[in-house]
CSV table of C-alpha atoms in Angstrom, one decimal:
chain,number,residue,atom,x,y,z
L,1,MET,CA,21.1,14.0,-11.7
L,2,THR,CA,18.8,13.2,-15.0
L,3,VAL,CA,16.9,10.2,-15.7
L,4,PRO,CA,17.7,8.1,-18.3
L,5,ASN,CA,15.1,8.6,-21.3
L,6,GLN,CA,13.0,10.8,-18.9
L,7,ASN,CA,11.5,12.4,-22.1
L,8,TYR,CA,9.9,8.9,-22.6
L,9,LEU,CA,8.7,8.7,-19.0
L,10,GLN,CA,7.6,12.0,-18.8
L,11,ARG,CA,4.9,10.9,-22.4
L,12,MET,CA,4.5,7.6,-20.5
L,13,VAL,CA,2.9,9.5,-17.9
L,14,ALA,CA,0.6,11.5,-20.2
L,15,TRP,CA,-1.0,8.4,-21.5
L,16,PRO,CA,-4.5,8.5,-21.4
L,17,LEU,CA,-5.8,5.8,-18.7
L,18,TRP,CA,-7.3,3.4,-21.4
L,19,ALA,CA,-3.5,3.1,-22.6
L,20,LYS,CA,-1.8,2.7,-19.6
L,21,ALA,CA,-4.5,-0.1,-18.7
L,22,PHE,CA,-3.4,-1.9,-22.0
L,23,ALA,CA,0.4,-1.5,-21.3
L,24,LEU,CA,-0.2,-3.4,-18.3
L,25,MET,CA,-2.4,-6.1,-19.7
L,26,ALA,CA,0.1,-6.5,-22.2
L,27,SER,CA,2.9,-6.6,-20.1
L,28,ASP,CA,1.3,-9.4,-18.2
L,29,ALA,CA,0.6,-11.0,-21.5
L,30,ILE,CA,4.1,-11.2,-21.8
L,31,CYS,CA,4.8,-12.2,-18.6
L,32,LEU,CA,2.8,-14.6,-17.1
L,33,PRO,CA,3.2,-17.2,-19.2
L,34,LEU,CA,7.2,-16.7,-18.8
L,35,CYS,CA,6.8,-16.7,-15.3
L,36,MET,CA,4.4,-20.5,-15.5
L,37,PHE,CA,6.9,-22.4,-17.7
L,38,THR,CA,9.4,-21.0,-15.8
L,39,SER,CA,7.6,-22.6,-12.5
L,40,VAL,CA,7.1,-25.7,-14.6
L,41,VAL,CA,10.8,-25.7,-15.1
L,42,LEU,CA,12.2,-25.3,-11.9
L,43,ARG,CA,9.4,-27.6,-10.4
L,44,LEU,CA,10.5,-30.0,-12.9
L,45,GLY,CA,14.4,-29.7,-13.2
L,46,SER,CA,14.4,-29.6,-16.9
L,47,PHE,CA,13.5,-27.4,-19.5
L,48,GLU,CA,13.0,-30.1,-21.9
L,49,ASP,CA,10.7,-31.8,-19.5
L,50,ALA,CA,8.8,-28.2,-19.2
L,51,LEU,CA,8.6,-28.2,-23.0
L,52,LYS,CA,6.7,-31.9,-23.0
L,53,THR,CA,4.1,-30.9,-20.6
L,54,ALA,CA,1.4,-29.5,-22.8
L,55,LEU,CA,2.9,-25.7,-23.2
L,56,PRO,CA,-0.2,-24.1,-24.7
L,57,ALA,CA,-2.1,-25.4,-21.9
L,58,GLN,CA,0.8,-23.5,-19.7
L,59,ILE,CA,0.2,-20.3,-21.4
L,60,VAL,CA,-3.9,-20.6,-21.6
L,61,LEU,CA,-4.0,-21.0,-17.5
L,62,ALA,CA,-1.3,-18.4,-17.2
L,63,LEU,CA,-3.2,-15.6,-19.4
L,64,LEU,CA,-6.3,-16.3,-17.2
L,65,ALA,CA,-5.0,-14.4,-14.7
L,66,ILE,CA,-5.4,-11.0,-16.5
L,67,PRO,CA,-9.5,-11.8,-16.6
L,68,VAL,CA,-9.5,-12.5,-13.2
L,69,LEU,CA,-6.8,-9.1,-12.1
L,70,GLY,CA,-9.3,-7.1,-14.4
L,71,ALA,CA,-12.4,-7.8,-12.8
L,72,ALA,CA,-10.4,-7.5,-9.8
L,73,GLY,CA,-10.1,-3.9,-10.5
L,74,LEU,CA,-6.2,-4.6,-10.4
L,75,TYR,CA,-5.3,-2.2,-13.6
L,76,ARG,CA,-7.6,0.6,-12.6
L,77,SER,CA,-6.7,0.9,-9.3
L,78,VAL,CA,-2.7,0.6,-10.1
L,79,LEU,CA,-3.3,3.5,-12.2
L,80,ARG,CA,-5.4,6.0,-10.1
L,81,PHE,CA,-3.7,5.1,-6.8
L,82,MET,CA,-1.8,2.4,-4.3
L,83,ASP,CA,-3.0,1.7,-0.9
L,84,LEU,CA,-3.8,-1.0,1.5
L,85,ARG,CA,-6.9,-1.6,0.3
L,86,VAL,CA,-5.6,-2.0,-3.3
L,87,LEU,CA,-2.7,-4.7,-1.9
L,88,GLY,CA,-5.5,-6.8,0.1
L,89,SER,CA,-7.9,-7.0,-3.2
L,90,SER,CA,-5.0,-7.6,-5.3
L,91,SER,CA,-4.0,-10.0,-2.9
L,92,ALA,CA,-7.2,-11.7,-3.0
L,93,ALA,CA,-7.3,-12.1,-7.0
L,94,LEU,CA,-3.9,-13.7,-6.9
L,95,ALA,CA,-5.1,-16.5,-4.1
L,96,VAL,CA,-7.7,-16.9,-6.9
L,97,VAL,CA,-5.8,-17.3,-9.5
L,98,VAL,CA,-3.3,-19.5,-7.8
L,99,LEU,CA,-6.6,-22.0,-6.8
L,100,LEU,CA,-7.6,-21.6,-10.3
L,101,VAL,CA,-4.3,-22.3,-12.0
L,102,TYR,CA,-4.0,-25.7,-9.1
L,103,GLY,CA,-7.2,-26.7,-9.7
L,104,LEU,CA,-6.7,-26.7,-13.6
L,105,SER,CA,-3.2,-28.5,-13.4
L,106,ARG,CA,-4.5,-31.0,-11.4
L,107,SER,CA,-7.0,-31.7,-13.7
L,108,PHE,CA,-4.8,-31.9,-16.7
L,109,ASN,CA,-2.5,-34.2,-14.2
L,110,PHE,CA,0.3,-31.4,-14.3
L,111,ASP,CA,1.5,-33.3,-10.9
């Protein structure tokens, strides 16, 4: 059975590490703010109410996760290997991000 776009996947595997890391961070830069906004929509129960609650602050808070995950070595580790140690460190980094976003959202009165 052939995989669709197999040539594209083979080319992506051949990318240098820095390009793969950039692709991971770029996808996080798109997906994390969307996830943050979605969580606010679900919490408030309305798309309109979520748009009224400091959308730029939501985006900035979500983008703060990228340097934390990078400092924890998540991107480098995912590209080279994935094992329990990496899973533990990424879980710890995500816990830091959750606490950071929670603390900052409380300081901005996003209750």
